[in-house]
């Protein structure tokens, strides 16, 4: 290791200081404490330690520390943190040295803050020595990762040789760092080793580098350098595979195809060979060279026999080429070869939908029937009865439609399909001249699912028919009840017995107290460890969703969403407003309202879209490459950035909340203008793009919204439109002051 270990008079004094810090259970007399503090003031740097110190006898957490000691620790710790923020480092240092928690987790908190004070004082060797010692007593990798990151912050300030730097960087590469930190480490290693873009000695580092975050702009320059200094196929197959993945993600299909060809010709690994023979035709497919893709897919089948992905891709190629009959032949081959495969469910559904679109309703019913009963619990399978009822509704066979909708409502349990079935059951009852029954069904639907898309639709239907009773008032349903009442509601709903203590949460400082001190990183790591054991505890989910609200909004919503999954269908009508506002939060409020007001778009609509797209996670990246809060594709982001005058735009900027919201709202404004303010088409375009949206608009024109919502042929887009509009209406209900 790069740390030089030596023994000196100065080092011995500092060893005493460190022992005093790391071993709080040693009962030193006040005289000894005074001597130790005097020594720490005299000597500002710790050169080394002669041997590691471990303190694993302390319990990781203690459930009930002495209340006085806990209060004293918390007050002193809080004061030290505040002094550090104010720049008063010496008083903070002295106060931290006097803390003696008899718990390892509290000791870790103390040492991490103490290390920060030492770093800010420029006492880098002391800081690193303390971090190394703390590393020896931590139990979980999350804490080890944090400590290693802290060491990275000070490493460049230490006097070390290039060899010592290389040892340190390569050792850090094995730690559980973020992709961004790993990229920084790899770039430093390449620089120290004199990277020239050609020599194969760099292949392991290049392979690691291009297996990381493709959005990091630093990879672009490295890729250009490699591309200019070497040709595809000149490196080891695994390196070439990772470079091909990167080029695929960036849309550089031609270079990726060249690499695939070279890998197929060079590799001796049968696993790599088969993988490349799958990737190669897929790249042609992405280039829209469907006949080339067919050639290589057929070659794969000749070499290896049936493969589910290959059969599907061949069918998709024929469909893209407009040869629907050939596509159906290959889809049928797939269903015969893989009768229980999830894709078989999709194929049956697609064949039924195609027949339905063509007006061949009886043929459509035949295909939908194939989903019963094998796929009834699958995503599409559970909508089978609903779709059959909807076909009968379009045929005006209302009694048959009623029977199907009733079966769907009674025999399925999905949070969307059940209210959908009840809604259309109510509409059918109107057609059957059974108005009282229809009102009862729709009113009960609204009562049971007031925050569901179909709950809103039920209310709208009754209002439009002038059958809405003004006694049914939203405002009395969603009211604040106070924290104690919320906890009683949760406990009563689940018949839940509170668990005793959280074995990962400190007895000295709980997570909310850490957040109050703005020690968010310590709070987040503590929470992650605690969450593993309490992920299904509704009181835990509520407590920390509330604690993180306004501090760590992404995680607050994550917990609230988990809590919402546990709310039973019968309980949605009486959810307290405090819980609902956690499930429907308004993070980045200043940013969202600024651009919402600029472009006259309801903020609730923006939040609803953001909720569905990213779950309020600013740095999220989708499998398709969409980035950030409003999931903007890089190419779209670049175009919008030019339109908005965003300077020096690059894809990584889409992870910044303000940039993402600015461009996302601009895109919504442009789409609203294109589709004459019809939000259903705005959302169709946002999710599926302009081509299918144009087709749906041409086919369905001015049909009533309730019909149009069921006729969007893309499963994902149909579901997306309902969820976003339903959420937008929920924001209007929960935040009436924001409605303009």
XYZ file of C-alpha atoms in Angstrom:
740
model
C 0.000 0.000 0.000
C 1.133 3.533 -0.711
C 0.930 4.726 2.926
C 4.408 4.822 4.439
C 4.455 3.348 7.905
C 7.078 4.704 10.245
C 7.521 5.156 13.978
C 8.246 8.589 15.429
C 7.747 10.510 18.635
C 5.182 12.647 16.847
C 3.421 9.546 15.511
C 3.130 8.054 18.999
C 1.322 11.100 20.290
C -1.048 10.973 17.336
C -1.572 7.272 17.892
C -2.808 8.103 21.381
C -5.202 10.664 19.861
C -6.504 8.117 17.363
C -6.898 5.425 20.014
C -8.856 7.940 22.034
C -11.085 8.537 18.990
C -11.522 4.963 17.850
C -11.783 3.275 21.258
C -14.413 5.306 23.105
C -15.068 2.513 25.549
C -11.629 3.097 27.196
C -12.260 5.053 30.368
C -9.433 7.595 30.364
C -9.054 9.928 33.266
C -9.621 13.629 32.749
C -5.886 14.203 33.112
C -5.068 11.801 30.291
C -7.779 13.372 28.122
C -6.254 16.801 28.698
C -2.786 15.523 27.737
C -4.175 13.880 24.588
C -5.993 17.050 23.508
C -2.854 19.091 24.171
C -0.829 16.725 21.973
C -3.419 16.938 19.194
C -3.157 20.715 19.276
C 0.665 20.634 19.166
C 0.969 18.235 16.282
C -1.256 18.897 13.273
C -0.223 16.023 10.967
C -0.233 12.264 11.488
C 2.484 10.692 9.342
C 1.587 7.101 9.958
C 0.453 4.383 12.296
C 2.541 1.400 13.239
C -0.399 -1.046 13.279
C -4.121 -1.105 12.542
C -6.630 -0.625 15.329
C -9.898 -2.554 15.374
C -12.929 -1.907 17.508
C -15.333 -4.649 16.571
C -16.359 -5.391 20.155
C -18.700 -2.413 20.186
C -22.295 -3.291 19.227
C -23.238 -2.018 15.762
C -26.277 -0.262 17.251
C -27.788 -0.097 20.730
C -31.543 0.032 21.073
C -31.919 2.208 24.164
C -28.883 4.257 25.134
C -29.015 6.225 28.347
C -31.285 9.181 27.548
C -28.918 11.696 29.144
C -25.902 10.371 27.232
C -27.910 10.315 24.028
C -29.058 13.892 24.563
C -25.521 15.033 25.389
C -24.074 13.244 22.350
C -26.707 14.656 19.994
C -26.286 18.224 21.290
C -22.475 18.090 21.091
C -22.515 16.394 17.687
C -24.994 18.948 16.305
C -22.872 21.800 17.668
C -19.743 20.336 16.056
C -21.515 20.022 12.693
C -22.731 23.632 12.909
C -19.245 24.858 13.863
C -17.818 22.997 10.876
C -20.345 24.613 8.535
C -19.392 28.019 9.989
C -15.677 27.350 9.435
C -14.799 27.166 13.163
C -12.737 24.017 12.806
C -10.696 23.942 16.022
C -13.695 24.149 18.382
C -15.477 21.550 16.238
C -12.417 19.293 16.399
C -12.145 19.579 20.175
C -15.853 18.891 20.644
C -15.767 15.788 18.439
C -12.727 14.456 20.337
C -14.778 14.557 23.540
C -17.595 12.329 22.236
C -17.693 8.713 23.471
C -20.565 6.813 21.813
C -20.713 3.187 22.918
C -22.028 2.128 19.536
C -20.144 1.508 16.307
C -22.641 3.261 14.010
C -22.538 6.483 16.043
C -18.747 6.158 16.092
C -18.733 5.918 12.288
C -20.860 9.086 12.096
C -18.466 10.889 14.415
C -15.329 9.788 12.574
C -16.669 10.742 9.146
C -17.518 14.253 10.372
C -14.157 14.442 12.181
C -12.381 13.427 8.953
C -14.196 16.223 7.111
C -12.975 18.747 9.683
C -9.402 17.499 9.290
C -9.697 17.700 5.497
C -10.968 21.263 5.616
C -8.052 22.148 7.897
C -5.634 20.727 5.354
C -4.558 17.905 7.687
C -4.705 15.359 4.912
C -2.523 12.656 6.448
C -4.450 12.781 9.716
C -7.684 12.610 7.744
C -6.582 9.618 5.686
C -5.247 7.760 8.739
C -8.562 8.240 10.535
C -10.505 7.054 7.481
C -8.303 3.964 7.183
C -8.890 3.089 10.815
C -12.630 3.655 10.471
C -12.572 1.402 7.419
C -11.353 -1.424 9.649
C -14.420 -1.271 11.927
C -17.243 -0.859 9.385
C -19.401 -3.867 8.656
C -21.291 -3.090 5.466
C -20.022 -2.271 1.980
C -22.103 0.907 1.770
C -20.035 2.457 4.566
C -16.818 1.166 3.040
C -17.717 2.806 -0.275
C -18.403 6.156 1.412
C -15.108 6.064 3.280
C -13.194 5.213 0.112
C -14.862 8.156 -1.628
C -13.783 10.428 1.196
C -10.233 9.162 0.750
C -10.423 10.011 -2.950
C -11.202 13.627 -2.058
C -7.905 14.039 -0.224
C -5.643 11.730 -2.191
C -4.456 14.285 -4.739
C -3.380 16.558 -1.891
C -0.979 13.986 -0.505
C 2.641 13.767 -1.635
C 2.839 10.442 -3.458
C 4.761 8.898 -6.329
C 3.167 7.830 -9.622
C 3.546 4.204 -8.561
C 1.713 4.863 -5.299
C -1.028 6.698 -7.210
C -1.467 3.761 -9.587
C -1.704 1.321 -6.675
C -4.312 3.492 -4.993
C -6.430 4.082 -8.113
C -6.426 0.415 -9.097
C -7.324 -0.587 -5.547
C -10.242 1.883 -5.659
C -11.533 0.371 -8.893
C -12.554 -2.726 -6.947
C -14.703 -0.612 -4.571
C -18.414 -0.060 -5.107
C -18.139 3.450 -6.566
C -20.545 5.181 -8.924
C -19.861 4.985 -12.660
C -18.779 8.626 -12.664
C -16.084 7.992 -10.045
C -14.933 4.815 -11.791
C -14.576 6.729 -15.053
C -12.457 9.351 -13.253
C -10.252 6.620 -11.788
C -9.809 4.823 -15.111
C -8.935 8.052 -16.902
C -6.305 8.795 -14.244
C -4.844 5.313 -14.624
C -4.702 5.650 -18.411
C -2.985 9.024 -18.106
C -0.370 7.710 -15.661
C 0.286 4.698 -17.888
C 0.757 6.899 -20.981
C -2.310 5.791 -22.948
C -1.716 6.042 -26.706
C -4.928 4.538 -28.068
C -3.165 1.582 -29.677
C -1.263 -0.714 -27.321
C -3.146 -3.803 -26.137
C -1.825 -3.368 -22.594
C -4.614 -0.810 -22.141
C -7.369 -3.203 -23.237
C -8.532 -4.186 -19.712
C -8.993 -0.514 -18.803
C -10.716 0.323 -22.103
C -13.063 -2.629 -21.614
C -14.005 -1.434 -18.107
C -14.362 2.163 -19.258
C -16.859 1.368 -22.004
C -18.931 -0.904 -19.804
C -19.904 2.136 -17.705
C -22.280 5.100 -18.085
C -22.629 5.905 -21.806
C -23.957 9.385 -21.042
C -20.690 10.576 -19.522
C -19.303 13.080 -22.038
C -15.719 12.110 -21.148
C -16.206 8.795 -22.960
C -16.918 10.615 -26.220
C -13.423 12.089 -26.467
C -11.771 8.786 -25.508
C -13.838 6.945 -28.117
C -12.874 9.448 -30.825
C -9.213 9.039 -29.863
C -9.399 5.226 -30.007
C -11.279 5.352 -33.311
C -8.624 7.610 -34.844
C -5.699 5.454 -33.673
C -6.993 1.926 -34.274
C -9.337 0.024 -36.582
C -12.313 -2.164 -35.594
C -11.125 -5.666 -34.756
C -7.630 -4.711 -33.620
C -8.352 -5.319 -29.932
C -9.377 -8.263 -27.810
C -12.945 -9.497 -28.519
C -14.322 -8.438 -25.114
C -12.976 -4.909 -25.619
C -14.467 -4.822 -29.112
C -17.819 -5.982 -27.700
C -17.912 -3.169 -25.154
C -16.924 -0.611 -27.790
C -19.676 -1.976 -30.057
C -22.207 -1.602 -27.202
C -21.145 2.023 -26.768
C -21.404 2.711 -30.519
C -24.804 1.033 -30.608
C -26.004 3.283 -27.769
C -24.655 6.353 -29.567
C -26.221 5.401 -32.907
C -22.895 4.723 -34.650
C -24.253 1.512 -36.178
C -21.808 1.284 -39.084
C -18.750 1.114 -36.811
C -20.530 -1.275 -34.441
C -21.369 -3.574 -37.389
C -17.716 -3.599 -38.491
C -16.666 -4.602 -34.981
C -19.248 -7.405 -34.892
C -17.952 -8.808 -38.166
C -14.380 -8.756 -36.840
C -15.362 -10.389 -33.544
C -17.207 -13.197 -35.352
C -14.067 -13.830 -37.415
C -11.607 -13.685 -34.493
C -13.186 -14.951 -31.283
C -12.547 -18.460 -30.040
C -15.314 -18.217 -27.472
C -18.510 -19.960 -28.568
C -20.467 -17.788 -26.102
C -19.126 -14.559 -27.630
C -19.697 -15.907 -31.133
C -23.374 -16.696 -30.540
C -23.900 -13.361 -28.817
C -22.395 -11.421 -31.734
C -24.494 -13.373 -34.206
C -27.524 -12.034 -32.353
C -26.220 -8.464 -32.029
C -25.088 -8.165 -35.670
C -28.537 -8.484 -37.344
C -30.116 -6.337 -34.632
C -27.785 -3.481 -35.641
C -28.969 -3.845 -39.235
C -32.552 -3.778 -37.928
C -31.825 -0.505 -36.109
C -30.393 0.895 -39.358
C -33.720 -0.068 -40.968
C -31.881 -2.509 -43.251
C -34.492 -5.178 -42.679
C -33.504 -7.525 -45.516
C -29.895 -7.568 -44.289
C -31.184 -8.338 -40.800
C -33.321 -11.187 -42.197
C -30.292 -12.694 -43.938
C -28.273 -12.901 -40.728
C -31.205 -14.024 -38.561
C -31.904 -16.884 -40.964
C -28.218 -17.791 -40.866
C -28.423 -17.950 -37.057
C -31.399 -20.337 -37.262
C -29.506 -22.540 -39.721
C -26.536 -22.756 -37.347
C -28.227 -23.040 -33.957
C -31.915 -23.830 -34.457
C -34.870 -22.006 -32.891
C -34.286 -18.995 -30.663
C -37.189 -16.982 -29.277
C -35.587 -13.594 -29.967
C -34.653 -14.561 -33.531
C -38.137 -15.813 -34.438
C -39.665 -12.607 -33.103
C -37.176 -10.390 -34.913
C -37.785 -12.153 -38.230
C -41.526 -11.569 -37.800
C -40.865 -7.897 -36.968
C -38.627 -7.487 -40.026
C -41.374 -8.790 -42.322
C -43.868 -6.506 -40.611
C -41.563 -3.502 -41.168
C -41.261 -4.519 -44.824
C -45.039 -4.466 -45.091
C -45.402 -8.214 -45.613
C -48.014 -8.913 -42.956
C -48.716 -12.481 -44.149
C -45.047 -13.481 -43.741
C -44.941 -11.759 -40.375
C -47.938 -13.799 -39.191
C -46.323 -17.042 -40.375
C -43.288 -16.338 -38.199
C -45.409 -15.219 -35.245
C -47.291 -18.529 -35.526
C -43.984 -20.429 -35.595
C -43.063 -18.674 -32.375
C -46.324 -19.542 -30.574
C -45.975 -23.206 -31.612
C -42.341 -23.382 -30.467
C -42.937 -21.423 -27.241
C -46.598 -21.884 -26.174
C -46.014 -20.709 -22.578
C -43.686 -17.816 -23.376
C -44.760 -14.326 -22.313
C -44.341 -13.161 -25.889
C -46.955 -15.716 -26.943
C -49.424 -13.774 -24.804
C -48.401 -10.583 -26.665
C -48.783 -12.276 -30.061
C -52.276 -13.589 -29.295
C -53.216 -10.127 -28.056
C -51.718 -8.431 -31.132
C -53.539 -10.802 -33.514
C -56.787 -10.112 -31.686
C -56.176 -6.346 -31.767
C -55.335 -6.395 -35.504
C -58.547 -8.260 -36.251
C -60.499 -5.838 -34.058
C -59.020 -2.807 -35.882
C -60.030 -4.344 -39.204
C -63.584 -4.818 -37.949
C -63.265 -8.633 -37.975
C -64.794 -8.846 -34.518
C -65.549 -12.572 -34.410
C -61.975 -13.372 -35.457
C -60.741 -10.975 -32.784
C -62.794 -12.783 -30.145
C -61.229 -16.076 -31.261
C -57.707 -14.744 -30.684
C -58.603 -13.109 -27.360
C -60.136 -16.412 -26.245
C -56.757 -18.083 -26.698
C -55.518 -15.997 -23.760
C -57.973 -17.791 -21.450
C -57.273 -19.319 -19.044
C -53.478 -19.795 -19.383
C -52.573 -16.102 -19.510
C -55.336 -14.696 -17.331
C -52.899 -13.526 -14.642
C -50.567 -11.909 -17.201
C -50.602 -8.196 -18.015
C -52.593 -8.524 -21.248
C -54.429 -11.673 -20.265
C -56.257 -9.956 -17.404
C -57.755 -7.485 -19.902
C -59.194 -10.274 -22.081
C -62.761 -10.196 -20.740
C -62.724 -6.405 -20.837
C -61.671 -6.343 -24.489
C -64.309 -8.911 -25.439
C -66.944 -6.823 -23.663
C -65.732 -3.707 -25.474
C -66.079 -5.498 -28.847
C -69.665 -6.465 -27.985
C -70.309 -2.831 -26.977
C -69.082 -1.667 -30.410
C -71.366 -4.305 -31.994
C -74.232 -2.897 -29.885
C -74.735 -6.314 -28.290
C -75.157 -4.680 -24.911
C -76.309 -7.662 -22.850
C -73.275 -9.708 -23.962
C -71.073 -6.693 -23.276
C -72.566 -6.410 -19.764
C -71.818 -10.089 -19.049
C -68.180 -9.731 -20.150
C -67.641 -6.521 -18.157
C -69.199 -8.093 -15.068
C -66.925 -11.150 -15.404
C -63.922 -8.885 -15.808
C -64.779 -6.864 -12.684
C -65.401 -9.991 -10.593
C -62.630 -12.313 -11.811
C -59.665 -9.956 -12.115
C -57.892 -7.818 -9.530
C -55.796 -5.268 -11.442
C -55.899 -1.670 -10.207
C -56.763 -0.441 -13.714
C -58.777 -3.286 -15.273
C -61.308 -3.562 -12.424
C -62.351 0.122 -12.474
C -62.275 0.044 -16.306
C -64.717 -2.865 -16.256
C -66.984 -1.135 -13.728
C -66.974 2.089 -15.778
C -68.005 0.357 -18.984
C -70.481 -1.782 -17.098
C -72.131 1.480 -16.010
C -72.171 2.794 -19.590
C -73.751 -0.448 -20.811
C -76.458 -0.167 -18.138
C -77.391 3.239 -19.562
C -77.705 1.586 -22.986
C -79.923 -1.098 -21.416
C -82.166 1.676 -19.996
C -81.232 0.808 -16.421
C -80.391 4.314 -15.244
C -80.635 3.780 -11.486
C -78.295 0.787 -11.630
C -75.898 2.725 -13.871
C -75.783 5.667 -11.428
C -75.167 3.306 -8.533
C -72.300 1.526 -10.356
C -70.589 4.770 -11.414
C -71.041 6.442 -8.038
C -69.591 3.437 -6.216
C -66.734 3.359 -8.720
C -65.909 6.985 -7.932
C -66.181 6.298 -4.200
C -63.897 3.280 -4.317
C -61.379 4.622 -6.863
C -61.469 8.420 -6.511
C -57.866 8.783 -7.742
C -58.093 6.353 -10.635
C -58.469 7.436 -14.271
C -61.802 5.589 -14.459
C -62.930 7.060 -11.144
C -62.546 10.520 -12.673
C -64.263 9.320 -15.866
C -67.210 8.004 -13.809
C -67.680 11.377 -12.140
C -67.382 13.174 -15.494
C -70.022 10.889 -17.021
C -72.491 11.601 -14.218
C -71.806 15.351 -14.338
C -72.307 15.470 -18.126
C -75.601 13.587 -17.805
C -76.609 15.982 -14.983
C -76.916 13.047 -12.607
C -74.238 14.170 -10.168
C -75.453 14.812 -6.621
C -73.791 17.913 -5.172
C -73.625 16.201 -1.801
C -70.809 14.127 -3.232
C -68.013 16.566 -2.643
C -64.292 15.940 -3.151
C -63.238 18.362 -0.449
C -64.689 16.267 2.378
C -62.852 13.190 1.162
C -59.261 14.444 1.132
C -58.493 16.170 4.440
C -55.504 16.400 6.741
C -55.989 14.306 9.870
C -52.666 14.691 11.706
C -49.699 12.340 12.018
C -51.149 10.264 14.870
C -54.349 9.616 12.937
C -52.379 8.661 9.825
C -50.463 6.077 11.846
C -53.682 4.723 13.333
C -55.180 4.505 9.819
C -52.170 2.544 8.571
C -52.128 0.252 11.598
C -55.867 -0.345 11.375
C -55.822 -1.025 7.650
C -53.088 -3.639 7.903
C -53.811 -4.903 11.430
C -50.134 -4.152 11.805
C -48.141 -4.591 15.001
C -45.267 -2.156 15.355
C -41.912 -3.908 15.261
C -39.462 -3.294 18.081
C -36.552 -1.143 16.994
C -34.693 -0.943 13.701
C -31.447 -2.882 13.946
C -29.682 -0.655 11.418
C -30.632 2.732 12.920
C -28.432 4.348 15.537
C -29.678 4.689 19.086
C -27.861 8.044 19.281
C -28.966 9.713 16.024
C -31.932 8.571 13.961
C -32.311 9.221 10.237
C -34.526 12.271 10.645
C -31.988 13.844 13.009
C -29.207 13.251 10.479
C -31.321 14.926 7.791
C -31.973 17.821 10.151
C -28.192 18.299 10.437
C -27.932 18.158 6.614
C -25.853 14.981 6.847
C -27.815 13.561 3.934
C -25.218 11.012 2.825
C -25.048 9.453 6.300
C -28.847 9.400 6.433
C -29.128 7.785 3.007
C -26.682 4.974 3.758
C -28.300 4.280 7.133
C -31.682 4.175 5.432
C -30.574 1.780 2.673
C -29.396 -0.731 5.261
C -32.576 -0.355 7.312
C -34.851 -0.601 4.256
C -33.691 -4.141 3.471
C -35.371 -5.397 6.636
C -38.417 -3.119 6.614
C -39.408 -2.791 2.956
C -42.879 -4.233 3.641
C -43.495 -2.376 6.890
C -46.107 0.315 6.030
C -45.317 2.417 9.098
C -41.625 2.398 8.172
C -42.480 3.389 4.587
C -44.705 6.250 5.747
C -42.278 7.460 8.422
C -39.330 7.809 6.070
C -41.307 8.977 3.048
C -42.332 11.845 5.304
C -38.820 12.292 6.725
C -37.244 12.484 3.256
C -39.933 14.784 1.878
C -38.185 18.005 0.850
C -34.744 16.550 1.618
C -34.523 13.533 -0.652
C -37.621 13.752 -2.845
C -36.720 10.906 -5.177
C -36.505 8.454 -2.267
C -39.537 9.967 -0.536
C -41.649 9.236 -3.616
C -40.116 5.773 -3.968
C -41.267 4.902 -0.433
C -44.674 6.515 -0.896
C -45.175 4.521 -4.083
C -44.236 1.326 -2.233
C -46.794 2.254 0.422
C -49.428 2.874 -2.266
C -48.950 -0.676 -3.578
C -50.031 -1.947 -0.163
C -53.216 0.136 -0.034
C -56.095 -2.209 -0.719
C -58.698 -1.348 -3.334
C -61.368 -0.812 -0.679
C -59.240 1.748 1.188
C -58.462 4.257 -1.575
C -61.575 6.273 -0.769
C -60.359 7.282 2.700
C -56.607 7.770 2.282
C -55.475 10.735 4.447
C -54.349 13.829 2.560
C -50.889 13.603 4.186
C -50.332 10.215 2.531
C -51.738 11.327 -0.820
C -49.407 14.305 -0.979
C -46.477 11.964 -0.461
C -47.728 9.783 -3.335
C -48.325 12.905 -5.458
C -45.472 15.239 -4.461
C -44.286 18.492 -6.073
C -40.464 18.391 -6.091
C -38.417 21.074 -7.890
C -41.425 23.340 -7.371
C -39.754 26.638 -8.252
C -38.377 25.218 -11.509
C -41.618 23.518 -12.555
C -43.828 26.513 -11.786
C -41.455 28.919 -13.558
C -41.680 27.056 -16.868
C -45.328 26.064 -16.380
C -46.267 29.740 -16.025
C -44.016 30.713 -18.930
C -45.774 28.360 -21.355
C -49.273 28.266 -19.787
C -49.172 24.544 -19.025
C -50.835 23.341 -15.802
C -48.098 22.401 -13.306
C -50.142 19.345 -12.300
C -49.914 18.069 -15.867
C -46.113 18.463 -15.819
C -45.882 16.665 -12.475
C -48.175 13.886 -13.696
C -45.967 13.305 -16.719
C -42.805 13.492 -14.613
C -44.262 11.002 -12.114
C -44.962 8.498 -14.881
C -41.751 9.075 -16.833
C -39.076 9.069 -14.127
C -40.585 8.772 -10.658
C -38.949 12.180 -9.971
C -35.427 10.727 -10.377
C -33.266 13.445 -12.027
C -30.481 11.117 -13.184
C -32.496 8.159 -14.425
C -31.672 6.635 -17.821
C -34.178 4.438 -19.672
C -33.307 1.347 -21.720
C -34.076 3.396 -24.853
C -31.663 6.160 -23.832
C -34.181 8.744 -22.527
C -32.735 10.885 -19.745
C -33.867 12.626 -16.575
C -37.066 13.873 -14.994
C -39.085 14.171 -18.209
C -37.214 11.382 -20.038
C -35.913 13.364 -23.002
C -34.107 11.549 -25.798
C -30.621 12.980 -26.491
C -31.429 13.907 -30.111
C -34.648 15.653 -29.039
C -32.784 17.389 -26.223
C -30.135 18.694 -28.622
C -32.788 20.113 -30.963
C -34.716 21.740 -28.099
C -31.497 23.141 -26.592
C -30.746 24.994 -29.840
C -34.316 26.259 -29.900
C -34.011 27.490 -26.293
C -30.499 28.893 -26.682
C -28.906 26.535 -24.135
C -25.165 27.067 -24.511
C -22.617 24.239 -24.758
C -25.332 21.613 -24.529
C -24.368 17.974 -24.047
C -26.456 14.934 -23.165
C -25.308 14.832 -19.523
C -26.973 18.234 -18.988
C -30.334 16.472 -19.269
C -29.656 15.143 -15.772
C -29.868 18.661 -14.388
C -33.448 19.292 -13.190
C -33.664 22.841 -14.529
C -32.358 21.976 -18.005
C -34.542 18.878 -18.247
C -37.718 20.663 -17.147
C -37.009 23.670 -19.364
C -36.607 21.505 -22.468
C -39.405 19.099 -21.505
C -41.945 21.906 -21.001
C -40.824 23.518 -24.268
C -41.520 20.209 -26.007
C -44.979 19.990 -24.398
C -45.742 23.568 -25.496
C -44.805 22.742 -29.094
C -46.901 19.549 -29.040
C -49.924 21.379 -27.628
C -49.699 23.836 -30.493
C -49.369 21.021 -33.046
C -52.419 19.130 -31.735
C -54.703 22.095 -30.969
C -54.393 21.659 -27.187
C -55.746 18.084 -27.281
C -53.767 16.532 -24.464
C -54.515 12.940 -25.444
C -52.596 13.417 -28.708
C -49.872 15.397 -26.937
C -49.307 12.416 -24.666
C -49.486 9.913 -27.526
C -46.742 11.811 -29.337
C -44.654 12.231 -26.173
C -44.723 8.486 -25.557
C -44.898 6.900 -29.017
C -43.745 9.615 -31.428
C -45.412 11.503 -34.279
C -45.951 8.678 -36.815
C -48.357 6.440 -34.819
C -49.994 9.535 -33.320
C -50.800 10.835 -36.801
C -52.302 7.451 -37.694
C -54.470 7.365 -34.549
C -55.611 10.940 -35.171
C -56.549 10.138 -38.770
C -58.359 6.909 -37.833
C -60.300 8.166 -34.821
C -60.546 11.897 -35.469
C -63.163 13.486 -33.249
C -64.430 10.367 -31.485
C -65.466 10.861 -27.841
C -62.498 10.722 -25.476
C -63.824 7.626 -23.680
C -63.707 5.744 -27.010
C -60.379 7.175 -28.134
C -58.721 6.163 -24.851
C -59.542 2.507 -25.606
C -58.563 2.612 -29.303
C -54.857 3.559 -29.003
C -53.243 0.451 -30.448
C -49.917 0.584 -28.570
C -50.362 -1.098 -25.201
C -47.798 1.068 -23.447
C -49.148 4.312 -24.926
C -52.768 3.471 -24.105
C -51.808 2.758 -20.499
C -49.548 5.824 -20.396
C -52.257 8.248 -21.543
C -54.701 6.981 -18.918
C -52.180 7.133 -16.080
C -50.817 10.588 -16.897
C -54.261 12.154 -17.364
C -55.533 10.439 -14.224
C -52.540 11.730 -12.266
C -53.003 15.237 -13.698
C -56.593 15.269 -12.454
C -55.372 14.013 -9.066
C -52.956 16.937 -8.780
C -55.863 19.297 -9.435
C -57.857 17.665 -6.631
C -54.998 17.519 -4.121
C -53.595 20.984 -4.851
C -56.644 23.084 -5.789
C -54.719 26.297 -5.147
C -52.471 25.461 -8.128
C -55.348 25.134 -10.617
C -55.704 28.113 -12.913
